[in-house]
CSV table of C-alpha atoms in Angstrom, one decimal:
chain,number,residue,atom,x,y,z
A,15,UNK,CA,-96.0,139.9,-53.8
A,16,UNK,CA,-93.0,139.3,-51.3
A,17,UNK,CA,-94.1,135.8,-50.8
A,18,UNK,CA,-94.7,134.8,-54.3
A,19,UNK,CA,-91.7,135.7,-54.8
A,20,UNK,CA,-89.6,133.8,-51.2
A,21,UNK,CA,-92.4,130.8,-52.6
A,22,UNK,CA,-90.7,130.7,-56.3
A,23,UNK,CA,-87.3,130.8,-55.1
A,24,UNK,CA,-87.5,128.2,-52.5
A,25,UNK,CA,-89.2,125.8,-55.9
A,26,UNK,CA,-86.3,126.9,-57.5
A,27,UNK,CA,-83.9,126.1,-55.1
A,28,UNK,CA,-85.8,122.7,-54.4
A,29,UNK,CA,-85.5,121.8,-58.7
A,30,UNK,CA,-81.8,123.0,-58.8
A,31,UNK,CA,-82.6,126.3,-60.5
A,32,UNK,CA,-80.3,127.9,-58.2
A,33,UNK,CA,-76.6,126.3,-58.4
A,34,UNK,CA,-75.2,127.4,-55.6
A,35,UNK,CA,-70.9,127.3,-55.5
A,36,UNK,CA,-69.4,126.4,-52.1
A,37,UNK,CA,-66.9,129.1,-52.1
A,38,UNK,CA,-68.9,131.7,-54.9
A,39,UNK,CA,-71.9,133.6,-55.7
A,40,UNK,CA,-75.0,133.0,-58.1
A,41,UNK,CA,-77.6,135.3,-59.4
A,42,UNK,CA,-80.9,135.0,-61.0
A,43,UNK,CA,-83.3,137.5,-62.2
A,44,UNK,CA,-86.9,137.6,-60.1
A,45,UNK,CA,-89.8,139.8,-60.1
A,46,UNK,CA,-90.9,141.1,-57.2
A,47,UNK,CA,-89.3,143.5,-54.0
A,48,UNK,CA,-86.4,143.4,-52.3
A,49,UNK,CA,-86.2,141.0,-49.1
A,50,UNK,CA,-84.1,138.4,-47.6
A,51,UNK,CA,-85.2,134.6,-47.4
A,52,UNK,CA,-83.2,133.9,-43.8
A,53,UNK,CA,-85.0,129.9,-43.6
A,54,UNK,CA,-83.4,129.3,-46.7
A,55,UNK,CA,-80.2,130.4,-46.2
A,56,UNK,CA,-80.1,129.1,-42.5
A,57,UNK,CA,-80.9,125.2,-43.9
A,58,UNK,CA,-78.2,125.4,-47.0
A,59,UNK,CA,-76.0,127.4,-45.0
A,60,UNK,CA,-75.9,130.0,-46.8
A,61,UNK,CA,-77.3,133.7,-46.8
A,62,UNK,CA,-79.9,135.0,-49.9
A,63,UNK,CA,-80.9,138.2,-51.0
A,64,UNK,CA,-82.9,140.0,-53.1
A,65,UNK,CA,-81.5,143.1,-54.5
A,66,UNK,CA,-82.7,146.2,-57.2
A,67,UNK,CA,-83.3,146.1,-59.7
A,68,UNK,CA,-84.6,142.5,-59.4
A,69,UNK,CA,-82.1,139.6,-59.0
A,70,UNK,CA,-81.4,137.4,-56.4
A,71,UNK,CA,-77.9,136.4,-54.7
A,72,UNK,CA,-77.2,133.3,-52.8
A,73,UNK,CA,-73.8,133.5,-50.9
A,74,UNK,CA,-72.4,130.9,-48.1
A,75,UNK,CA,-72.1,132.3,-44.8
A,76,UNK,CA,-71.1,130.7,-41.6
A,77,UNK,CA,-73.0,132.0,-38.5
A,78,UNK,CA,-70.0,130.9,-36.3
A,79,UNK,CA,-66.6,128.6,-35.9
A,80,UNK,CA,-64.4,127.8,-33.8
A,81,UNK,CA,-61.9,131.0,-34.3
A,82,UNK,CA,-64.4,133.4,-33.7
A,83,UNK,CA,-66.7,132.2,-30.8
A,84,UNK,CA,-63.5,131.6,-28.2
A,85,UNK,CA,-61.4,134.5,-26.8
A,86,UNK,CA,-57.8,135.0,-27.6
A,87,UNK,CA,-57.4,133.9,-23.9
A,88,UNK,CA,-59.0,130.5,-24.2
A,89,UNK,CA,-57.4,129.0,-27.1
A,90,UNK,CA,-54.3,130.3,-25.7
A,91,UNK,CA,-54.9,128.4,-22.8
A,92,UNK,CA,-56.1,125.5,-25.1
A,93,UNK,CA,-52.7,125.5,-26.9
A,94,UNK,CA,-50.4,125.8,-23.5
A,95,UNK,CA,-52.0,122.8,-21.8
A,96,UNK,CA,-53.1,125.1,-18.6
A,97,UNK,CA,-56.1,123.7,-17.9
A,98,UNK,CA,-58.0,120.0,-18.1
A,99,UNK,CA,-55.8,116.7,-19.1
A,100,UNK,CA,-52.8,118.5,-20.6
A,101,UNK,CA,-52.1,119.9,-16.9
A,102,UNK,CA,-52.2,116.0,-15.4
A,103,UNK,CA,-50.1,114.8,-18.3
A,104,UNK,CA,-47.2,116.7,-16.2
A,105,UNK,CA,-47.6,115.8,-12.7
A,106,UNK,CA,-44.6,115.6,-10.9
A,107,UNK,CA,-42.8,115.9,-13.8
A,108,UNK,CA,-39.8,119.1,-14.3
A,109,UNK,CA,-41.7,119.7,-17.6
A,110,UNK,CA,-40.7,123.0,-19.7
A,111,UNK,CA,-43.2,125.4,-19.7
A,112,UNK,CA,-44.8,126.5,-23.0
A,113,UNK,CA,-44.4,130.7,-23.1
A,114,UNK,CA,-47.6,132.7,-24.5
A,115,UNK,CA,-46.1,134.7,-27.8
A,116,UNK,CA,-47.0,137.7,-29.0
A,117,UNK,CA,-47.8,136.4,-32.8
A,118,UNK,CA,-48.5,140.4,-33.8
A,119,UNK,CA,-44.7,141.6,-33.0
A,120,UNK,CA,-43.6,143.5,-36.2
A,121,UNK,CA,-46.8,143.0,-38.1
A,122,UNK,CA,-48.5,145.6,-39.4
A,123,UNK,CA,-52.0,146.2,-40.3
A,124,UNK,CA,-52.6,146.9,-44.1
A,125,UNK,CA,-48.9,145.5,-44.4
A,126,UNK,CA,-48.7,142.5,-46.7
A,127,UNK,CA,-46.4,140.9,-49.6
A,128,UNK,CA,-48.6,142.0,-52.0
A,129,UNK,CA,-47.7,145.5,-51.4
A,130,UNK,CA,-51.4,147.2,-51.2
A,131,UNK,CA,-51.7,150.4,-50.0
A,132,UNK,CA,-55.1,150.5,-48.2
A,133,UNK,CA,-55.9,154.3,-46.8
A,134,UNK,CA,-56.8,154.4,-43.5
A,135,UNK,CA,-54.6,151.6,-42.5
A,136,UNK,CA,-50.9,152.0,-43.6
A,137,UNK,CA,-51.4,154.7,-45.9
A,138,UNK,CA,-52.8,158.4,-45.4
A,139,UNK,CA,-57.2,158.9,-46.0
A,140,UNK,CA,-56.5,162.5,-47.5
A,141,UNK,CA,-53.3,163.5,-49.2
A,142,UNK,CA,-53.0,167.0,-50.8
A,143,UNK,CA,-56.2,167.5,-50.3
A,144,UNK,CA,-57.7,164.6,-52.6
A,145,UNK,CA,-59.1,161.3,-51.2
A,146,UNK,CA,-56.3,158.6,-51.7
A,147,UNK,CA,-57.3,154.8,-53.8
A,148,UNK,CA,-56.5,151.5,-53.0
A,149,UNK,CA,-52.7,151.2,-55.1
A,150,UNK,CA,-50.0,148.7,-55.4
A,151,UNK,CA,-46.1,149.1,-54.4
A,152,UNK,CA,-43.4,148.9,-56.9
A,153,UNK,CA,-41.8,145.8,-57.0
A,154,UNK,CA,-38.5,147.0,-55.7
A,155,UNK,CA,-40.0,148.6,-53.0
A,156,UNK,CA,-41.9,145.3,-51.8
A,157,UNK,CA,-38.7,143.5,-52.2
A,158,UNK,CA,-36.8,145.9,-49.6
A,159,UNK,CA,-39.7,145.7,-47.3
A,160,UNK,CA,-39.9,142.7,-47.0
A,161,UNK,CA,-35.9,142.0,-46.6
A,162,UNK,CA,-36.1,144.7,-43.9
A,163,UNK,CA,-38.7,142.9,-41.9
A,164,UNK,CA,-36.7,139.6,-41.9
A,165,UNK,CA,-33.7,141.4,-40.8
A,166,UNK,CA,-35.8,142.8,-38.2
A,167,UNK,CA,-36.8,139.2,-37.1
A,168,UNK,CA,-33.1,137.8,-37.5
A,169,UNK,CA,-32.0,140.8,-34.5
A,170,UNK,CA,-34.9,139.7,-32.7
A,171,UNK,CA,-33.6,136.2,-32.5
A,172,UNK,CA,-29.8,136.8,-31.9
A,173,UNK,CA,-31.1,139.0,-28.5
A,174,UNK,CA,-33.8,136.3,-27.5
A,175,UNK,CA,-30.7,133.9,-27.4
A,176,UNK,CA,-27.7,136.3,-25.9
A,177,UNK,CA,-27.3,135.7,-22.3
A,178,UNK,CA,-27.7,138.6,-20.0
A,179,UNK,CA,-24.3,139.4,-18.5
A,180,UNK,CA,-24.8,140.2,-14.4
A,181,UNK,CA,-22.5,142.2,-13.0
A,182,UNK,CA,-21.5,142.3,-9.0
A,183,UNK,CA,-22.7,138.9,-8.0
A,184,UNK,CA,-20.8,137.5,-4.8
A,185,UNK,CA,-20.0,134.5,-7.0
A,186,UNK,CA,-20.5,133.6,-10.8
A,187,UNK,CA,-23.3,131.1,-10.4
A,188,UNK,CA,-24.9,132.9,-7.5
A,189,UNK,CA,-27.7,135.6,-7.7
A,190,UNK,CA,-26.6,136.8,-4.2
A,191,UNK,CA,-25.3,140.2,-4.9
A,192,UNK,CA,-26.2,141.2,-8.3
A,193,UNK,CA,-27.1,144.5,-9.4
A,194,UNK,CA,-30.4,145.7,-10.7
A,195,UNK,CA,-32.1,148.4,-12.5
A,196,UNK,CA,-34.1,150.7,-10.6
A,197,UNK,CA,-37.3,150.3,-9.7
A,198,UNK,CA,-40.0,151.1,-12.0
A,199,UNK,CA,-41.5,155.2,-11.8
A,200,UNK,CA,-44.3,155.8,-9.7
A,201,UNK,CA,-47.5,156.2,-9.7
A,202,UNK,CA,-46.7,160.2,-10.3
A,203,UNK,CA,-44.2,159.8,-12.5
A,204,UNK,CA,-41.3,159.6,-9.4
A,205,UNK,CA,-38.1,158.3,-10.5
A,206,UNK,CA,-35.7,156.0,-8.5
A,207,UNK,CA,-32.3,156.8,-9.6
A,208,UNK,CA,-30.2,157.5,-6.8
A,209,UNK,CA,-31.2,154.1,-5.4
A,210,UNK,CA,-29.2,150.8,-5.9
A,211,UNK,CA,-31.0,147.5,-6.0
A,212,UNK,CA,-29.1,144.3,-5.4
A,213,UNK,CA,-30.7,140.5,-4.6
A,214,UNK,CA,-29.9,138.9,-1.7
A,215,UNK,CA,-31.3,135.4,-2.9
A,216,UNK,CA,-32.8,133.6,-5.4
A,217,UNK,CA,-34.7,130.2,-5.0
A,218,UNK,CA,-36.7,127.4,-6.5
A,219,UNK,CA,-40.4,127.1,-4.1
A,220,UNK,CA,-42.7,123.9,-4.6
A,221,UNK,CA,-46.6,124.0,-3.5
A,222,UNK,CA,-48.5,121.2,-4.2
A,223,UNK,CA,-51.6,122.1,-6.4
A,224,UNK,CA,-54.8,119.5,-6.6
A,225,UNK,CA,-54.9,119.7,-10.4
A,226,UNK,CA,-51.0,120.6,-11.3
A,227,UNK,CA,-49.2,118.4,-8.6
A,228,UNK,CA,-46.0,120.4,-7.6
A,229,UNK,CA,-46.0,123.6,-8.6
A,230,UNK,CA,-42.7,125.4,-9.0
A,231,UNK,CA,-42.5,129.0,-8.3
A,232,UNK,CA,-39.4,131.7,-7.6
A,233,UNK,CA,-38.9,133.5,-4.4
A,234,UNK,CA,-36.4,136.5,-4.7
A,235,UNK,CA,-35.4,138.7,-1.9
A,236,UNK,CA,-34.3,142.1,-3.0
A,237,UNK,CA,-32.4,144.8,-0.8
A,238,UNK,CA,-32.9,148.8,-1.6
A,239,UNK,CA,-31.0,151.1,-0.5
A,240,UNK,CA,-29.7,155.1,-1.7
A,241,UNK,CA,-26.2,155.0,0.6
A,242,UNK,CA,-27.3,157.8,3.2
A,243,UNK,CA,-29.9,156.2,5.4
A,244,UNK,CA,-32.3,155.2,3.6
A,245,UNK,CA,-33.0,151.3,2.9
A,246,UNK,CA,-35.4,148.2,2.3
A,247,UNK,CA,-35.9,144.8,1.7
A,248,UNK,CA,-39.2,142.7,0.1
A,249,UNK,CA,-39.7,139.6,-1.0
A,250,UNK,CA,-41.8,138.7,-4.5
A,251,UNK,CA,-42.8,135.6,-5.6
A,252,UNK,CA,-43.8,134.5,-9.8
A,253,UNK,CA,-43.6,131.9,-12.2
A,254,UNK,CA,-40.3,133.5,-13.6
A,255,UNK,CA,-36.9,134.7,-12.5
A,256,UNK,CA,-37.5,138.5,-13.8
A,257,UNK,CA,-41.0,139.1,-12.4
A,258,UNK,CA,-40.6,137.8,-9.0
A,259,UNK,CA,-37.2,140.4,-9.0
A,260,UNK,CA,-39.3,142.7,-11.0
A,261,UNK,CA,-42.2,142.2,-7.7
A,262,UNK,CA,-39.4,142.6,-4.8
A,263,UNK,CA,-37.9,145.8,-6.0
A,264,UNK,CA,-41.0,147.2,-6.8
A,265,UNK,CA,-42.3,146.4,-2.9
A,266,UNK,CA,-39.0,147.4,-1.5
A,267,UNK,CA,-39.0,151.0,-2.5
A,268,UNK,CA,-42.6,151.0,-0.6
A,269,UNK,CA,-41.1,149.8,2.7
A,270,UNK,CA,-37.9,151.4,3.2
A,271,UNK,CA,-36.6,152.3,6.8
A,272,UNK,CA,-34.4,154.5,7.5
A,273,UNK,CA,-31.1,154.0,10.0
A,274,UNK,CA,-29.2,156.6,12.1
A,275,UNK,CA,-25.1,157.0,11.2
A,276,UNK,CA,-22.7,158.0,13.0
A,277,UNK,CA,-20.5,160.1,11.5
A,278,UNK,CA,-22.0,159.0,8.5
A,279,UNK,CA,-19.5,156.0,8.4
A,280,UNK,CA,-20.6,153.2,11.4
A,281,UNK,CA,-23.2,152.9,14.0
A,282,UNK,CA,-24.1,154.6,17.3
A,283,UNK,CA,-23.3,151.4,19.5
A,284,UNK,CA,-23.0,147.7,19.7
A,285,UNK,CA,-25.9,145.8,18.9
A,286,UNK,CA,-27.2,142.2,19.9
A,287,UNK,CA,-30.4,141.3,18.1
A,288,UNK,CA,-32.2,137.9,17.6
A,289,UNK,CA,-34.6,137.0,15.0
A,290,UNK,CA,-35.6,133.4,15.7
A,291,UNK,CA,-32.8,131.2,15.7
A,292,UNK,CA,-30.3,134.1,14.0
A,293,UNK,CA,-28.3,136.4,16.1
A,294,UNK,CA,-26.1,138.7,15.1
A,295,UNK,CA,-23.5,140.9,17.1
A,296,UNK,CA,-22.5,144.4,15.5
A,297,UNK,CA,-19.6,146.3,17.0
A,298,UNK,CA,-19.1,150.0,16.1
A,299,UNK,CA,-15.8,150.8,14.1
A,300,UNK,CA,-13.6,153.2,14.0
A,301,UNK,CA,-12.9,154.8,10.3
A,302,UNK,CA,-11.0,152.6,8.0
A,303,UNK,CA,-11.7,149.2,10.0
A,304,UNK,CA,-14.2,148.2,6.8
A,305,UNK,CA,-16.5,145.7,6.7
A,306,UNK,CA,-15.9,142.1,8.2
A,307,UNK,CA,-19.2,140.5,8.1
A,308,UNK,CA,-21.3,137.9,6.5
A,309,UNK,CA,-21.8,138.8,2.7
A,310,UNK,CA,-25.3,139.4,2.8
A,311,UNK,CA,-24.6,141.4,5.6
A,312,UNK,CA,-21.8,143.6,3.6
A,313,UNK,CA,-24.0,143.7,0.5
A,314,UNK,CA,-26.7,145.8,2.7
A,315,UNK,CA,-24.7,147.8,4.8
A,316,UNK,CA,-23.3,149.7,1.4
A,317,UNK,CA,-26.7,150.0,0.3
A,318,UNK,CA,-27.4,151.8,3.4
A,319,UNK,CA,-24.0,153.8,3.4
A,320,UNK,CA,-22.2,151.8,6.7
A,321,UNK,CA,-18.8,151.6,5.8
A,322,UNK,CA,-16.8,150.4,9.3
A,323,UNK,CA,-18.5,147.5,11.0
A,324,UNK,CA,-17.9,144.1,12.4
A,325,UNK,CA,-20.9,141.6,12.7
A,326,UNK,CA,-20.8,138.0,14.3
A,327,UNK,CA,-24.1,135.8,13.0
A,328,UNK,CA,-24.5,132.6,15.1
A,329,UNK,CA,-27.0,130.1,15.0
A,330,UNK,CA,-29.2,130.2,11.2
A,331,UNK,CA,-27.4,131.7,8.3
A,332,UNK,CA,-30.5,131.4,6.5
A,333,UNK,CA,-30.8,134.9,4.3
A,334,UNK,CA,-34.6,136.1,4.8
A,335,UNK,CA,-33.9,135.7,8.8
A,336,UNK,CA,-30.7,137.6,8.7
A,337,UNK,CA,-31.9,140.3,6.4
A,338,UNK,CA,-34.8,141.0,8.9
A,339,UNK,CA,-32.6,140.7,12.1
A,340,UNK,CA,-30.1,143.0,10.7
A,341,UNK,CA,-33.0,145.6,10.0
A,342,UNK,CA,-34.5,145.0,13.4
A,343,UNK,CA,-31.5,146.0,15.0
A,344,UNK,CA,-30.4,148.9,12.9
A,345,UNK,CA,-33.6,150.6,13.4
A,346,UNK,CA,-33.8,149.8,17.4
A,347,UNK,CA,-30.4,151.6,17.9
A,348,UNK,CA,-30.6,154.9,19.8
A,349,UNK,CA,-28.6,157.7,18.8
A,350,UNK,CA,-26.2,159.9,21.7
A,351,UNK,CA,-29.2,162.4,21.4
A,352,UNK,CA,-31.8,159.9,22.6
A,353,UNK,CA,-29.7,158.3,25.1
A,354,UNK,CA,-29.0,162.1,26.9
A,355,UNK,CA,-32.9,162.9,26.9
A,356,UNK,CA,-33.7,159.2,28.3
A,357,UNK,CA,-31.0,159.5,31.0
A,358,UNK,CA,-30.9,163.2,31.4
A,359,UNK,CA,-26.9,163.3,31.2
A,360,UNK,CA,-24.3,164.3,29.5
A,361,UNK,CA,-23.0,161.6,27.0
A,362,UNK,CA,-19.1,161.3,26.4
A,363,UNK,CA,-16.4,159.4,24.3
A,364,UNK,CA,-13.6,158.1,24.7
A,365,UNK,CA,-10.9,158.2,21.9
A,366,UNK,CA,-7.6,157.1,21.0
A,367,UNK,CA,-6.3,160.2,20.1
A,368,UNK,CA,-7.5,162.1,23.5
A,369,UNK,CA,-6.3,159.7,26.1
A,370,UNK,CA,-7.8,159.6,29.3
A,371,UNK,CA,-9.6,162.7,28.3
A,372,UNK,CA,-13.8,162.2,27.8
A,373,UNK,CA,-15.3,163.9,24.7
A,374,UNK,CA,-18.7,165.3,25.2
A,375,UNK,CA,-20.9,163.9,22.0
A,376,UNK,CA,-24.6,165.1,23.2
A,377,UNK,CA,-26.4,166.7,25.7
A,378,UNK,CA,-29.9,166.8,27.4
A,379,UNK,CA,-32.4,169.0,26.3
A,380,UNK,CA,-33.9,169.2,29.3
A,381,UNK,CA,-32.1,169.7,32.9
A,382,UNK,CA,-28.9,167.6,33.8
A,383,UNK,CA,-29.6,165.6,36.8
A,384,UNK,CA,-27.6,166.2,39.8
A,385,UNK,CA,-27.0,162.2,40.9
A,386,UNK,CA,-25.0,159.6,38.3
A,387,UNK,CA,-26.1,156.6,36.6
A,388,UNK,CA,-25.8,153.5,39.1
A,389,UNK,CA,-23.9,151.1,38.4
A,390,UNK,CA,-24.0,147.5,39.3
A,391,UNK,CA,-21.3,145.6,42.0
A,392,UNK,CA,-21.0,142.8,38.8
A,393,UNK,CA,-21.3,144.5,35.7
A,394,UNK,CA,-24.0,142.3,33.8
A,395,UNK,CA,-21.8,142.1,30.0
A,396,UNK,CA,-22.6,139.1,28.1
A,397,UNK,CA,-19.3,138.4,26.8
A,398,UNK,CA,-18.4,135.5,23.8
A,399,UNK,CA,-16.6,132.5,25.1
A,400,UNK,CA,-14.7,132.5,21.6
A,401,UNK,CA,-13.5,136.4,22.7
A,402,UNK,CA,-12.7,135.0,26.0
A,403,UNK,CA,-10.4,132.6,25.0
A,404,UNK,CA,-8.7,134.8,22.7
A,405,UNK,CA,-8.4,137.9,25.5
A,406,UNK,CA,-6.7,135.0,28.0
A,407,UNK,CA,-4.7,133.2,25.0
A,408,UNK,CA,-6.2,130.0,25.3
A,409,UNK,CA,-7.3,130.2,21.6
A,410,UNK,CA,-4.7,128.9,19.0
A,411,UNK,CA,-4.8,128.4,15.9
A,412,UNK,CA,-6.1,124.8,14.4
A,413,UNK,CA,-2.4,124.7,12.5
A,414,UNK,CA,-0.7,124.9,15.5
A,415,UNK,CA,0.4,121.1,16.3
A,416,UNK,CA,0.1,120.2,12.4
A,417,UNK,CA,3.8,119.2,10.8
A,418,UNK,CA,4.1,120.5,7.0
A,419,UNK,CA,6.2,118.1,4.7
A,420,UNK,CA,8.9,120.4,3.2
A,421,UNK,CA,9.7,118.7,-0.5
């Protein structure tokens, strides 16, 4: 019976029995059971079935498109140019790059000018205790929610274009110094609130890519620090200015270091470190001196609570090298407690205020040896030919010799 019944339907469709709209529905009254004629529908497109009590209905259906086969991800990447000809058409080329938008911010779903109420979707399934029906808004009530969702846009834009304001920046065009939120929580839940992020540098990288050409990236190196010993530095690379800061204070906070104060205001002792072709020369202070160093340098001894320092850098003033030779010599100072147990002696000071008069700062743990440190005929001091000069007054100043016109 079921195939009499696919045979006279296919006839039908053949003589034009069945007028089938493009966008609509037909039905026609046929004896027999219910079934579903799937060659037919597959050659007019279309999808027919047989329903109770006895009539057929022919509907268009579309098996697939274009929309609904590809992934949100691939037509995104379709309509950014990041892969195949749209990626050579910019080679070499400072091209703007396209951003990915979020086309769902401040939609709703269920929301829509018509003002339905659909349950289950922006309006309650059960409400006092009776199963809601699809309803309509009022008018009035579509009209305000409507105006309030353009408002909402209309903020939206106005704080896409206001400009960030940075605060504590070594210059006004210069990243070098600027403050930053904390780092983001933990993995726990651990906040980072006592510490004080500031960047150290921002900059423009190129890498040359066999499908993009140059590829432009930003480096940022990020300094970490809580003011009582504790301190880092890292490094994060991105497409963008925020995520590659957003990367470096996130890795800083994982490799933090921390350095021994004296006195909680200056180091333990003068330091002479090199880091490839930087060296820097770090005299201890006494309190109040300040800090009279390189920027970079000043920007992370606050971060790690030194307040009385002076530092010399020769040779690279490149940022990333002194950043790390800073840190290498910080943490490869020895404090008056190390130097008694190495030597097994008594360490002293001498002061201002005491005079002639040594001031014992540490002693050994162990037993005090009996015989004193040797000490060399020549003393082997490395000394500055600039401090030279100035210590036998052979250094004078460049204005010397220079005759000012008096108007």
């Amino acid at each position: 019976m079921a195939a009499a019944v696919v045979a006279a339907v296919g006839r039908a469709c053949t003589y034009g029995a069945f007028r089938v709209a493009w966008r609509g529905f037909a039905s026609v009254a046929v004896k027999g059971s219910c079934c579903s004629y799937s060659s037919l529908a597959h050659a007019f497109q279309t999808r027919c079935s047989i329903f109770a009590p006895w009539n057929v209905t022919i509907e268009q259906c579309r098996k697939s498109s274009f929309f609904n086969t590809l992934t949100a991800d691939e037509l995104w990447k379709g309509a950014l140019a990041e892969t195949g000809v749209g990626v050579k058409k910019g080679r070499g080329k400072r091209r703007k790059k396209k951003l990915r938008k979020n086309l769902n911010k401040g939609q709703e779903i269920g929301e829509g000018r018509s003002g339905f109420l659909w349950p289950g979707l922006n309006a309650p399934v059960i409400q006092s205790g009776r199963v809601q029906a699809v309803t309509q808004r009022k008018k009035e009530e579509r009209e305000r929610i409507q105006s309030e969702i353009v408002q909402q846009r209309d903020t939206w834009e106005k704080k896409r274009k206001i400009k960030v304001k940075r605060e504590g920046g070594w210059s006004g065009k210069c990243w070098g110094g600027v403050i930053l939120d904390p780092p983001d929580p933990g993995p726990n839940g651990e906040t980072y609130e006592d510490f004080e992020t500031r960047v150290i540098e921002v900059k423009n990288v190129f890498c040359m890519k066999a499908k993009e050409g140059r590829k432009k990236s930003i480096r940022a190196l990020v300094a970490i620090g809580n003011g009582k010993g504790a301190a880092g530095f890292a490094m994060g690379k991105a497409g963008d200015r925020m995520n590659a800061l957003r990367k470096a204070k996130n890795k800083a906070i994982r490799c933090l270091h921390f350095i021994e104060l004296y006195q909680n205001h200056t180091i333990y002792h003068d330091i002479t470190v090199k880091f490839k072709s930087t060296t820097i020369r770090m005299k201890k202070q006494n309190k109040g001196y300040g800090l009279r160093c390189h920027r970079a340098i000043i920007t992370i001894c606050k971060l790690i609570g030194i307040k009385d320092m002076y530092a010399k850098v020769s040779g690279s003033k490149n940022l990333i090298n002194i950043t790390r030779a800073l840190f290498k010599g910080l943490t490869q100072q020895e404090t008056h407690q190390q130097l008694a147990n190495q030597k097994s002696l008594y360490v002293v000071e001498f002061r201002e205020e005491q005079g002639p008069l040594p001031i014992v700062v540490a002693l050994p743990e162990g037993t005090v040896r009996e015989d004193p440190e040797p000490e060399d005929e020549v003393p082997d001091t490395k000394l500055e030919w600039s401090e030279v000069k100035e210590a036998q007054g052979m250094k004078k100043s460049p204005w010397a010799n220079v005759r000012r016109t008096v108007w």
